[in-house]
Each structure stands twice: as C-alpha cells, then as structure tokens.
Amino acid sequence: MANSSSGKWWENATVYQIYPKSFFDSNGDGIGDIEGVRRKLGYIKSLGVDIIWLCPYLKSPQADNGYDVSDYYEIDPIFGNKEDLRKLIDECHATGLRFVMDMVTNHSSDEHEWFKKARAGDEKYMDYYYFKDPVDGREPNNWESIFGGSAWEYVPSLNKYYLHLFHRKQPDLNWTNPEVVDNVVRVMKYWGEFGVDGFRLDAINYLYKDPAFPSVETRPGQKYGFGGQYYSSKPQVNEYFARLNRDVFTPFDMMTVAEVGDMDPERAREYCGKYQPEIDMVYMYDMLNFDQEGYDKFKPVPFEVKKFKETIFRWQDEFRDVGRMALFLSNHDQTRNVGRFGDDSPRYRYRSSQAQALAMYMLKGTPYIYQGEELAMSFLDYEKIEDFNDIEVEFTYGEKVVKGGEPFEKWLRLYNTRSRDIGRSPMQWDDSENAGFSTGKPWQKVNGEYVKVNVAAEDKDPASTLNFYRKLLPLRKTLKSVQYGSVTPFDYDSESTFCYVREYEDEVTVCRSNLTARRTRTPLPEGEYEILLSNTGRSGRLSGSIELMPYEALLAIRK
Ligand code: TEU
Ligand code: CA
C-alpha cells in the first residue's frame, strides 16, 4: 500500500460483513433474507461503515449455507428475489453505501446443471470439473478435504472420482478449461451490470491445481493430508485474475478482496504481492489461528498477547508497501473474538471487546466488521447436537464422538466455543422472543445471552461496545496517520498490552490497548498527547508513561 492516497473509492472505507441467513428475517419464516438487510440499513449506517459484504444468497441447496451455488444467475428463494436485491442495492447507493457480493467460483454445487450433466457422463461437462480414474482401486490421491475426510468422491456409474476440496456437494471447477473461465466472466459481468460494487472472491487461492495431482506426506496414522502445496496460491491463479481484472473488475470499477484460506508465513512477503495488481486486497483467513494447533480449530491453545502481536505486526510489516490487508477479528467461519482473545464475562465483556477492536482497527488496512461483533456477541450455550448445523460439527461428531467414543461433553464445549455455528447464530436485536430476529422459529437457535446482549440495550448504554464502534469507525477516517501512516509497535515485549504508533507527515497517533485484566504501566513516545477515544472515561492530555486499567483502550494524538 502506497503511503499516500490511491484515489480509489474504497480506499478509506470500512466493510460490514452480513450473513444474510442470520441477520434479520422480514417474513417470519425463520430465515434471514435480503429484504431483512434492507430494513436494517439505518442501523448499518449508524455504525459508520461504508460497504456491506453479503455472504452468498444465490440459488443453492444450502449444503454449506450458500457456498454451494446451483445457479449463478438466480437468487435463492429463501432469501427473496431479484426485485428485493434491486431495492437493497438501490437503497444502499441512495444512502451512500456500496455493495460487495460474495463470489464462489472455486466450486459449484453438485446440483448445478453443469455437474448434473457431468455426473450423467456428458464429457463436455465432465471437463468442467476434475473427474479422475481410481488408482489401485482407490482415490486418485490422498488429499484431505478441508472439511475432513477424502477430497474425492466416487461416482459408481462412471467408475471415476471427482475432486472436492470442500464438501462432497461442492465439486471443484476446472479453471484450466477456458469455457469454465468464460462462464465465470459472464456471471461476474451479469452482476456487475446488475449494480454490485465489488466481489469478495471465495477460496480464490485454490483455483489452480497441479495437473499431476501428486499425493502428499501424511502425519503418522493419518490417511489423508493437506495438499495445499499442490493447489494453494499457484502462480497460474494470477493469469485468471488478469483476465477477470481486464474483463470485469476494471471496467466496472470494482473493489475486490481475495479470501485466502491458508497462508505461508515463510514466503510472506512474496505472498502479499502475489495477487497484485489484479486484486485490491487480501483477506487472510488464517491470520487469527495462532490460538490453535495448525489448521485444527478444535485443538485450541491458550491465548497469548505476545503471539497475537507477533502475528499481526508481522503481516503489517509484510504489507507495509505491497498489497493491502483486510483487518478483522471475526467472521462467519470463526468463533467470536471477545471470548476468544479476552473476557466475555459481564464485568469485562464491553471493555475487553473494545480493547481488541482498537488494537485491530487502527492498523493499516481495511477493517471488516462481522455482524454482532459490534455488540460483543460471544460463545454459544447450546446443549444438544441437534442445535448445531455446520458441516465441521457434523463431521467431527461422527468421527470423534460416534465412531471414536470420545465424550460428548468435551466436543460440546468445543462446538460452543470454536465451531463455525457460533458466528451464525441469529443477530441479537432486542430482548423479545428470538432476539427480535424473527417472528417464526429461527433456522438456528438464538444464543441465550441475547436477553442482555442486544442492539436495543446497547443503543441506550453509553459504555456499550456498540457505541464504542460508532465512535471508533468514523474517527479512523479522520486520521491521515491511520489511513496512510507507518506502523511502529511500541512496548512490544509486554505480555499485556497491544500498542503501536501511527505516523504520517506531522501527525502522530498512539494506540494503547490492554488485552488483559492486569493493570499495567506503558510508556508513551516523547511529546504530549490529547486523548481522542477512551473506554474508561479518560480525557485530557497525557505524557510520559501511563497505567492502563484492565482492558483499557486509549487512542491519542500528539499535540
Ligand atoms: O472458506 C474458505 C476457507 O479456506 C475455509 O477453509 C475456512 O478455512 C474454513 O471455513 C475453516 O473452517 C470459504 C467460506 O468462507 C466458507 O464459509 C466456505 O465454507 C468455504 O469457503 C467453501 O466455499
Ligand atoms: Ca425470511
């Protein structure tokens, strides 16, 4: 990222991510919908965000909540219709919001016309996917699906396997087939003409697979292994991006964000520049996975402030002059941040979530706020396996509890604190039945915390996380040092604080967060500073060193 304005319309923007199924249900069928989003635009505007990114709403059997598209030109009826989308996008534009669409083209649904024809043996369409012969009567290689088990599914009538890096109902599209790319271009142009302002490109680093499909080494006792070295972020994906950029992104003046499912810290610097200049920014999915063993979210390790800092500042450094980084604390695939990186008890829930938000969102890059994060929504309190919906829960429950005989209590705890269902529980609007999300029975159970943690309650409470975000997000845009300045970690060796300085020309901003319940003294750089934002009621001027209260967040500017 250059240390000056690029003049792009999205440059200083903040994104609000919406999971439409769980945001607001306008017609009482228990499922959030497009019209529901439109009705809440006033709320969204009140946060001070500029762009909304809607998770998928195209036609889909919903095996993976819309990340399995069966028709790229139609809206799934559970979410409404094109008229609803028309109204939503028009109203966004009329109120100064922009609209980003989630584009899922690494794979389609197995119920897409193309795949149905392929499975029926139509060779033209078989070449839209990866169909391979068995090897020694087994899968073509030992790649593991990202959701668990083999990445290959057998089709007896063809005596062939097809590749699915995700669920078996999400067969991977073959991007080496130019017809597939032409089709994707056509789809993207269609939605560009419809009026979307950009794309979040799902699982985009996986588009090119090594045509030899080599097996990988596995860990002892494991049948399958992560084949990323053969399909993640290969140079060929840039050729696809170049085409998309020329035909779609540039002509429609779009904002594009690449979701990159795994990253390579060894090649970090190269990685950052990798998608340049075709893609505007990179959303590194696993950025926050330093609190688990490798890619296994169900093997958490205790949170450490130092590891958090190490990870984040490293990426900040890598992105200092190349690419652009998405900043986020949570999303629909990851657990809620307040309990994950702090304390969601009634005593510290607000402050702790605020300290995290200040730490993350004054960094260099583009903030992505996930629905409910601004309320400090937290872990689930479900008791039965039936309350969960996600693929990863289903898979591990079958493997570990049913087959493996591990205690359900252990896995229930993991599901309530680590699973993808956490971020997908209905948005908490008020303390009425179903948290004001729906007048019908919600498709997924509401989190019991809603009676206390909801928009209506936080709206009235000046100390709430909601009102903190409403100050933080607009403030960020008024500060040149935050938009364009350098990032220098400060008090880096502390095990409690997350501190840094942002500097641009003669503007110096200091950001101070205590991410623990321990009081701690922290130094300030030379000079006198005026407080711009505090979550403890501090105001006035500061210099020298200060004692931070538990979970204190403080932003100040040099006088
Ligand atoms: O996620 C892509 C991604 O790489 C996932 O592996 C992510 O790490 C995973 O959710 C871990 O649990 C995207 C979407 O965000 C996700 O919701 C979809 O399920 C996935 O693509 C397939 O489309
Ligand atoms: Ca509905």
XYZ file of C-alpha atoms and ligand atoms in Angstrom:
583
model
C 0.000 0.000 0.000
C 1.460 3.285 -1.038
C 1.972 5.886 1.649
C -0.436 8.253 0.006
C -3.880 8.245 -1.490
C -4.579 5.932 -4.399
C -7.780 7.805 -5.119
C -9.840 4.610 -5.200
C -13.395 4.939 -3.983
C -12.965 2.210 -1.394
C -9.640 3.426 -0.076
C -10.752 4.757 3.307
C -13.769 2.527 3.621
C -14.852 0.153 6.358
C -16.725 -3.028 5.494
C -19.604 -4.606 7.392
C -19.978 -8.331 6.749
C -23.505 -9.741 6.784
C -24.544 -13.365 6.987
C -27.990 -12.884 5.476
C -29.432 -16.114 6.843
C -28.875 -14.882 10.388
C -29.253 -11.116 10.121
C -32.935 -10.228 10.019
C -35.975 -12.192 8.885
C -38.560 -9.946 7.231
C -41.297 -12.515 6.570
C -41.369 -14.773 9.612
C -40.139 -17.996 8.012
C -37.217 -18.168 10.435
C -34.585 -17.380 7.820
C -32.921 -14.008 7.436
C -33.371 -12.511 3.977
C -32.412 -9.733 1.568
C -35.393 -7.579 2.476
C -34.344 -8.021 6.109
C -30.996 -6.447 5.307
C -32.714 -3.534 3.575
C -34.866 -2.859 6.629
C -31.764 -2.630 8.785
C -29.789 -0.251 6.581
C -30.443 2.550 9.055
C -28.756 0.514 11.758
C -25.865 -0.352 9.470
C -25.374 3.303 8.551
C -25.343 4.192 12.246
C -22.143 2.170 12.658
C -20.216 4.451 10.338
C -19.392 1.766 7.782
C -19.261 2.349 4.019
C -19.591 -1.013 2.351
C -21.673 -4.085 3.046
C -20.489 -7.526 2.033
C -23.280 -10.053 1.907
C -22.425 -13.713 2.257
C -23.926 -15.848 -0.561
C -27.599 -15.600 -1.476
C -27.616 -17.249 -4.912
C -29.600 -20.379 -5.623
C -28.250 -23.211 -3.541
C -29.192 -26.459 -1.831
C -27.569 -24.879 1.249
C -25.259 -27.787 1.989
C -22.753 -25.098 3.021
C -25.163 -22.207 3.510
C -24.946 -20.853 0.010
C -21.240 -21.539 -0.582
C -22.575 -24.254 -2.882
C -24.186 -22.421 -5.797
C -26.551 -24.306 -8.102
C -27.427 -21.312 -10.306
C -25.187 -18.257 -10.595
C -27.945 -16.135 -12.137
C -30.741 -16.717 -9.626
C -31.432 -15.705 -6.039
C -32.293 -18.496 -3.668
C -35.996 -18.139 -2.817
C -35.276 -18.456 0.911
C -33.558 -15.052 0.625
C -36.124 -13.376 -1.668
C -35.861 -12.431 -5.324
C -34.127 -10.087 -7.730
C -36.605 -7.328 -7.018
C -35.569 -7.445 -3.339
C -31.923 -7.302 -4.326
C -32.613 -4.444 -6.741
C -34.245 -2.484 -3.920
C -31.453 -3.257 -1.497
C -28.677 -2.216 -3.847
C -30.533 0.926 -4.958
C -31.159 1.927 -1.391
C -27.523 1.290 -0.483
C -26.445 3.566 -3.294
C -29.001 6.229 -2.398
C -27.693 6.335 1.169
C -24.017 6.269 0.240
C -23.311 2.607 0.940
C -21.631 0.264 -1.503
C -22.486 -3.373 -2.027
C -19.999 -6.250 -2.285
C -21.080 -9.700 -3.382
C -19.591 -12.992 -2.271
C -18.493 -14.863 -5.395
C -17.967 -18.602 -5.002
C -16.290 -19.994 -8.096
C -13.658 -22.428 -6.888
C -16.536 -24.903 -6.865
C -20.218 -25.104 -7.671
C -22.938 -27.152 -6.059
C -23.257 -30.758 -7.173
C -26.815 -29.725 -8.044
C -25.645 -27.206 -10.629
C -26.762 -28.085 -14.194
C -23.127 -28.461 -15.248
C -22.410 -31.021 -12.589
C -25.647 -32.919 -13.137
C -24.684 -33.328 -16.779
C -21.155 -34.261 -15.826
C -22.292 -36.910 -13.408
C -24.552 -38.301 -16.105
C -21.432 -38.872 -18.221
C -21.569 -35.863 -20.585
C -17.906 -35.432 -21.434
C -18.067 -31.741 -22.197
C -19.312 -31.091 -18.680
C -17.099 -33.677 -17.027
C -14.294 -31.416 -18.163
C -15.842 -28.549 -16.170
C -14.755 -30.463 -13.058
C -11.971 -32.832 -12.085
C -13.036 -36.390 -12.794
C -10.245 -38.928 -12.387
C -9.864 -42.667 -12.619
C -9.301 -44.704 -9.478
C -5.681 -45.534 -8.680
C -5.214 -49.072 -7.377
C -8.941 -49.201 -6.783
C -8.832 -46.119 -4.563
C -8.945 -42.341 -4.623
C -6.624 -40.703 -7.209
C -4.536 -39.243 -4.362
C -4.595 -38.778 -0.601
C -5.610 -35.139 -0.379
C -7.821 -34.340 2.544
C -10.958 -32.268 2.192
C -10.818 -29.016 4.160
C -13.935 -30.194 5.951
C -12.434 -33.608 6.769
C -12.166 -36.999 5.038
C -11.038 -37.609 1.471
C -11.192 -34.802 -1.087
C -12.504 -37.301 -3.651
C -15.986 -38.712 -4.108
C -16.628 -41.859 -6.094
C -19.292 -41.995 -8.811
C -20.019 -45.709 -9.373
C -21.818 -45.260 -12.701
C -18.684 -43.625 -14.173
C -16.154 -45.564 -12.155
C -14.461 -42.228 -11.544
C -13.802 -39.908 -8.642
C -14.364 -36.171 -8.622
C -12.428 -33.631 -6.606
C -13.986 -31.558 -3.833
C -11.564 -29.580 -1.682
C -14.563 -28.694 0.474
C -17.769 -30.703 0.954
C -18.678 -33.500 -1.441
C -21.584 -31.319 -2.511
C -19.042 -28.677 -3.625
C -17.188 -30.181 -6.622
C -14.171 -28.099 -7.716
C -14.488 -26.339 -11.038
C -11.729 -26.920 -13.568
C -10.270 -23.483 -14.276
C -7.828 -24.897 -16.823
C -10.870 -25.324 -19.057
C -11.279 -21.948 -20.840
C -15.032 -22.494 -21.091
C -15.258 -22.506 -17.309
C -13.399 -19.191 -17.134
C -15.632 -17.720 -19.861
C -18.658 -18.758 -17.858
C -17.329 -17.166 -14.691
C -16.594 -13.932 -16.583
C -20.152 -13.923 -17.908
C -21.558 -14.425 -14.404
C -19.435 -11.653 -12.944
C -20.357 -9.240 -15.733
C -24.006 -10.001 -15.179
C -23.807 -8.996 -11.525
C -21.603 -6.041 -12.373
C -24.304 -4.794 -14.704
C -26.882 -5.505 -12.018
C -25.070 -2.981 -9.845
C -22.781 -4.740 -7.392
C -19.725 -2.664 -6.499
C -17.276 -5.441 -5.875
C -16.584 -9.070 -5.124
C -15.301 -10.997 -2.193
C -13.673 -13.892 -4.011
C -14.190 -17.096 -2.087
C -11.345 -19.602 -1.685
C -9.680 -17.910 -4.633
C -6.151 -19.124 -3.955
C -7.228 -22.690 -4.745
C -8.225 -22.164 -8.381
C -5.219 -23.870 -9.933
C -4.311 -27.463 -9.086
C -1.131 -29.256 -10.087
C -2.322 -31.403 -13.009
C -0.254 -34.350 -11.795
C -2.349 -34.434 -8.598
C 0.520 -35.794 -6.505
C -0.145 -37.377 -3.135
C 1.238 -35.706 -0.023
C 3.028 -36.976 3.022
C 0.689 -37.576 5.900
C 1.199 -37.390 9.620
C 1.638 -40.770 11.336
C -1.605 -42.678 11.474
C -3.385 -40.279 9.094
C -4.930 -41.487 5.862
C -5.220 -38.068 4.243
C -3.184 -34.890 4.296
C -3.404 -31.205 3.338
C -2.443 -30.951 -0.325
C -2.028 -27.170 -0.299
C 1.481 -27.320 -1.729
C -0.109 -28.564 -4.954
C -3.114 -26.289 -5.169
C -2.718 -23.240 -2.978
C -1.678 -19.878 -4.444
C -0.056 -21.261 -7.555
C 1.293 -18.622 -9.981
C -1.324 -19.671 -12.545
C -4.116 -18.086 -10.499
C -2.735 -14.687 -11.419
C -3.447 -15.414 -15.065
C -7.069 -15.985 -14.164
C -7.086 -12.793 -12.125
C -5.570 -10.852 -15.004
C -8.422 -11.982 -17.218
C -11.088 -11.178 -14.601
C -9.496 -7.849 -13.962
C -9.415 -6.875 -17.621
C -12.934 -8.075 -18.411
C -14.766 -7.298 -15.177
C -13.045 -5.625 -12.229
C -11.561 -2.663 -14.045
C -14.439 -1.913 -16.446
C -16.892 -1.947 -13.531
C -14.546 -0.036 -11.179
C -14.932 -2.725 -8.569
C -13.389 -3.384 -5.221
C -12.032 -6.917 -4.988
C -10.955 -8.835 -1.943
C -9.336 -12.236 -2.210
C -10.167 -14.652 0.516
C -7.041 -16.698 1.014
C -7.726 -19.786 3.047
C -4.197 -20.558 4.070
C -1.084 -18.503 4.178
C 2.578 -19.164 4.102
C 4.493 -17.174 6.687
C 7.783 -18.352 5.178
C 7.004 -16.714 1.892
C 5.002 -13.948 3.472
C 6.435 -11.052 1.563
C 6.097 -12.757 -1.761
C 2.622 -13.832 -0.729
C 1.485 -10.267 -0.091
C 2.466 -9.112 -3.508
C 1.174 -12.243 -5.109
C -2.225 -11.052 -6.223
C -1.068 -7.609 -7.277
C -2.122 -5.654 -9.152
C -5.196 -7.611 -10.227
C -6.803 -7.868 -6.785
C -7.205 -4.930 -4.434
C -6.742 -6.622 -1.097
C -6.180 -9.906 0.623
C -8.288 -11.305 3.434
C -6.007 -13.833 5.048
C -8.309 -16.276 6.584
C -5.981 -17.896 8.992
C -4.471 -14.728 10.361
C -6.034 -15.338 13.748
C -5.313 -19.046 14.001
C -2.336 -18.581 16.304
C -4.535 -19.876 19.132
C -4.831 -23.391 17.753
C -2.675 -26.245 16.519
C -2.146 -25.711 12.787
C -5.381 -25.726 10.842
C -7.299 -27.595 13.528
C -9.704 -25.180 15.159
C -10.786 -27.918 17.554
C -7.306 -28.056 19.073
C -7.130 -24.682 20.783
C -4.050 -23.472 22.622
C -4.250 -20.742 25.285
C -4.394 -17.184 24.020
C -1.194 -15.174 24.424
C -0.981 -11.456 23.791
C 2.571 -11.846 22.523
C 1.633 -14.363 19.871
C -1.215 -12.144 18.771
C 1.171 -9.232 18.365
C 3.812 -11.314 16.659
C 1.343 -12.498 14.040
C -0.380 -9.217 13.385
C 2.701 -6.993 13.332
C 4.480 -9.409 11.096
C 1.739 -9.131 8.498
C 1.573 -5.381 8.960
C 5.240 -5.273 8.158
C 4.895 -7.501 5.114
C 2.111 -5.293 3.793
C 3.882 -2.025 4.511
C 4.390 -1.199 0.849
C 2.813 -4.011 -1.099
C -0.791 -5.128 -1.370
C -3.441 -4.282 1.157
C -4.522 -6.201 4.191
C -8.021 -6.883 5.459
C -8.270 -6.309 9.210
C -10.745 -8.457 11.095
C -11.467 -10.058 14.447
C -14.244 -12.450 13.472
C -16.305 -13.756 10.568
C -18.849 -16.440 9.698
C -16.215 -19.208 9.813
C -14.538 -18.270 13.045
C -15.593 -18.012 16.629
C -16.483 -14.730 18.319
C -13.478 -12.656 19.293
C -14.441 -11.276 22.687
C -14.190 -14.630 24.477
C -11.530 -15.959 22.130
C -8.974 -13.221 22.770
C -10.299 -11.817 26.025
C -13.033 -11.945 28.613
C -16.740 -12.208 27.859
C -17.869 -12.163 31.492
C -20.463 -9.481 32.282
C -17.800 -7.483 34.109
C -15.360 -7.141 31.213
C -17.268 -8.034 28.076
C -17.577 -4.477 26.789
C -14.122 -3.288 27.721
C -12.374 -6.385 26.530
C -14.048 -6.340 23.124
C -13.320 -2.617 22.818
C -9.626 -3.067 23.590
C -9.455 -5.711 20.853
C -11.282 -3.504 18.369
C -8.991 -0.550 18.963
C -5.926 -2.774 18.663
C -7.032 -4.193 15.324
C -8.851 -1.394 13.564
C -6.317 1.404 13.909
C -3.805 -0.700 12.000
C -3.025 -0.283 8.335
C -5.559 -1.881 6.009
C -9.298 -2.178 5.579
C -11.471 -3.122 8.581
C -14.086 -5.830 8.138
C -16.628 -5.874 10.975
C -18.699 -9.018 11.216
C -22.344 -8.688 12.258
C -22.761 -8.949 16.026
C -19.100 -8.255 16.700
C -20.103 -4.651 17.390
C -22.337 -5.996 20.190
C -19.605 -8.212 21.643
C -21.718 -11.273 20.948
C -19.895 -14.321 22.266
C -19.829 -18.103 22.604
C -22.876 -20.361 22.327
C -24.760 -22.109 25.100
C -26.269 -24.978 23.099
C -26.819 -28.311 24.811
C -27.824 -30.734 22.086
C -26.074 -31.843 18.931
C -29.279 -31.071 17.027
C -28.825 -27.382 17.812
C -25.754 -27.281 15.567
C -25.847 -27.073 11.793
C -22.354 -26.827 10.446
C -20.543 -29.373 8.294
C -17.465 -29.405 10.520
C -19.561 -30.171 13.595
C -21.367 -32.931 11.763
C -18.116 -34.456 10.536
C -16.197 -34.375 13.827
C -19.219 -35.547 15.795
C -19.444 -38.603 13.557
C -15.713 -39.279 13.702
C -14.841 -38.426 17.273
C -17.963 -38.980 19.314
C -19.963 -41.619 17.454
C -17.101 -43.668 15.985
C -14.273 -42.643 18.303
C -16.199 -42.845 21.575
C -14.840 -39.511 22.871
C -17.016 -37.778 25.497
C -19.769 -35.624 24.050
C -19.230 -33.015 26.803
C -15.722 -32.349 25.529
C -16.942 -31.803 21.976
C -19.970 -29.809 23.074
C -17.628 -27.405 24.799
C -15.528 -27.164 21.641
C -18.581 -26.639 19.448
C -19.858 -23.867 21.702
C -16.517 -22.066 21.738
C -14.767 -22.896 18.433
C -17.227 -24.027 15.744
C -18.499 -22.127 12.723
C -22.018 -22.186 14.151
C -21.070 -19.574 16.744
C -20.869 -16.715 14.279
C -24.039 -17.905 12.584
C -26.478 -17.685 15.483
C -29.143 -15.039 14.834
C -28.257 -11.391 15.215
C -29.490 -10.092 18.572
C -31.732 -7.092 18.010
C -33.615 -6.858 21.318
C -34.742 -8.911 24.322
C -38.041 -10.053 22.822
C -38.604 -13.631 21.710
C -35.987 -14.879 19.225
C -33.940 -11.771 19.960
C -36.154 -9.802 17.584
C -34.572 -11.701 14.685
C -37.719 -13.443 13.516
C -41.367 -13.901 14.430
C -41.054 -17.536 13.320
C -38.804 -20.322 14.535
C -35.203 -19.320 13.711
C -33.317 -21.718 11.410
C -30.617 -21.753 14.023
C -31.136 -21.397 17.732
C -30.694 -17.975 19.269
C -27.837 -17.577 21.747
C -29.281 -17.317 25.286
C -27.118 -14.273 26.027
C -29.442 -12.190 23.867
C -31.565 -11.032 26.816
C -28.628 -8.849 27.889
C -26.550 -8.536 24.757
C -28.605 -6.916 22.021
C -28.842 -3.813 19.853
C -31.688 -2.178 21.805
C -29.912 -2.498 25.156
C -26.532 -1.371 23.839
C -28.003 1.508 21.930
C -29.047 3.067 25.249
C -25.842 2.328 27.101
C -23.067 4.875 26.525
C -20.444 2.348 27.699
C -21.578 -0.365 25.279
C -19.431 -1.911 22.610
C -21.951 -0.815 20.013
C -21.473 2.826 20.940
C -17.712 2.362 21.056
C -17.682 1.076 17.460
C -19.849 4.019 16.459
C -17.107 6.344 17.668
C -14.134 4.292 16.579
C -15.072 3.700 12.947
C -15.796 7.307 11.928
C -12.772 8.527 13.890
C -10.445 6.255 11.953
C -11.385 8.033 8.756
C -10.489 11.477 10.043
C -6.892 10.487 10.804
C -4.360 10.615 7.978
C -1.814 8.778 10.105
C -4.239 5.866 10.411
C -5.046 5.847 6.715
C -1.582 6.275 5.287
C 0.958 6.329 8.083
C 3.668 3.973 9.195
C 3.014 1.388 11.903
C 5.526 1.065 14.724
C 4.907 -1.422 17.525
C 5.529 0.020 20.966
C 6.053 -1.668 24.330
C 6.371 -4.805 22.209
C 7.742 -7.046 24.947
C 4.776 -6.515 27.246
C 2.626 -9.588 27.837
C -0.451 -7.425 28.388
C -0.539 -4.531 26.007
C -1.077 -4.151 22.280
C 0.461 -0.785 21.486
C 1.636 0.984 18.372
C 2.262 4.370 16.864
C 0.953 5.604 13.522
C 2.762 8.426 11.849
C 2.136 10.420 8.692
C 3.839 13.734 7.924
C 3.471 15.614 11.207
C 0.538 13.635 12.567
C 1.351 11.078 15.262
C -1.338 8.844 16.737
C -0.776 6.422 19.578
C -2.883 3.379 20.119
C -2.919 1.702 23.524
C -4.848 -1.451 24.422
C -4.515 -3.570 27.493
C -5.699 -7.012 26.413
C -5.635 -8.458 29.922
C -7.236 -7.929 33.326
C -3.833 -6.975 34.774
C -3.124 -3.312 35.367
C -0.020 -2.384 33.545
C 2.236 0.601 33.037
C 3.073 1.526 29.485
C 5.328 4.254 28.105
C 4.321 6.848 25.521
C 6.664 8.176 22.882
C 8.055 11.623 23.522
C 5.654 14.542 23.480
C 2.252 15.473 24.768
C -0.841 13.653 23.575
C -4.508 14.501 23.583
C -6.994 11.690 24.127
C -9.343 11.062 21.210
C -11.049 7.903 22.419
C -11.138 6.006 25.689
C -13.230 3.164 27.069
C -12.653 4.157 30.695
C -13.775 7.774 30.617
C -10.265 9.191 30.473
C -9.912 12.566 28.796
C -7.431 15.423 28.510
C -3.701 15.182 27.915
C -1.066 12.533 28.515
C 2.702 12.269 28.534
C 5.469 10.110 29.972
C 4.011 6.781 30.940
C 0.536 5.756 31.960
C -1.029 2.991 33.957
C -3.602 1.110 31.921
C -6.651 -0.309 33.680
C -7.896 -3.843 32.880
C -8.879 -3.987 29.207
C -8.370 -0.294 28.763
C -8.363 1.132 25.251
C -6.914 4.517 24.546
C -6.303 6.485 21.383
C -4.432 9.774 21.498
C -2.866 12.240 19.085
C 0.300 14.294 19.503
C -0.176 17.958 20.198
O -13.802 -20.549 3.322
C -12.599 -20.949 2.735
C -11.636 -21.462 3.657
O -10.490 -21.642 3.242
C -12.095 -22.368 4.738
O -11.242 -23.434 4.730
C -12.025 -21.926 6.085
O -10.685 -22.027 6.492
C -12.924 -22.893 6.787
O -14.170 -22.281 6.896
C -12.418 -23.387 8.077
O -13.421 -23.909 8.860
C -14.782 -20.131 2.438
C -16.029 -19.666 3.154
O -15.725 -18.567 3.969
C -16.631 -20.793 3.921
O -17.788 -20.400 4.629
C -16.977 -21.882 2.938
O -17.441 -22.999 3.644
C -15.777 -22.265 2.076
O -15.120 -21.146 1.520
C -16.231 -23.095 0.906
O -16.902 -22.305 -0.019
Ca -37.219 -14.868 5.723
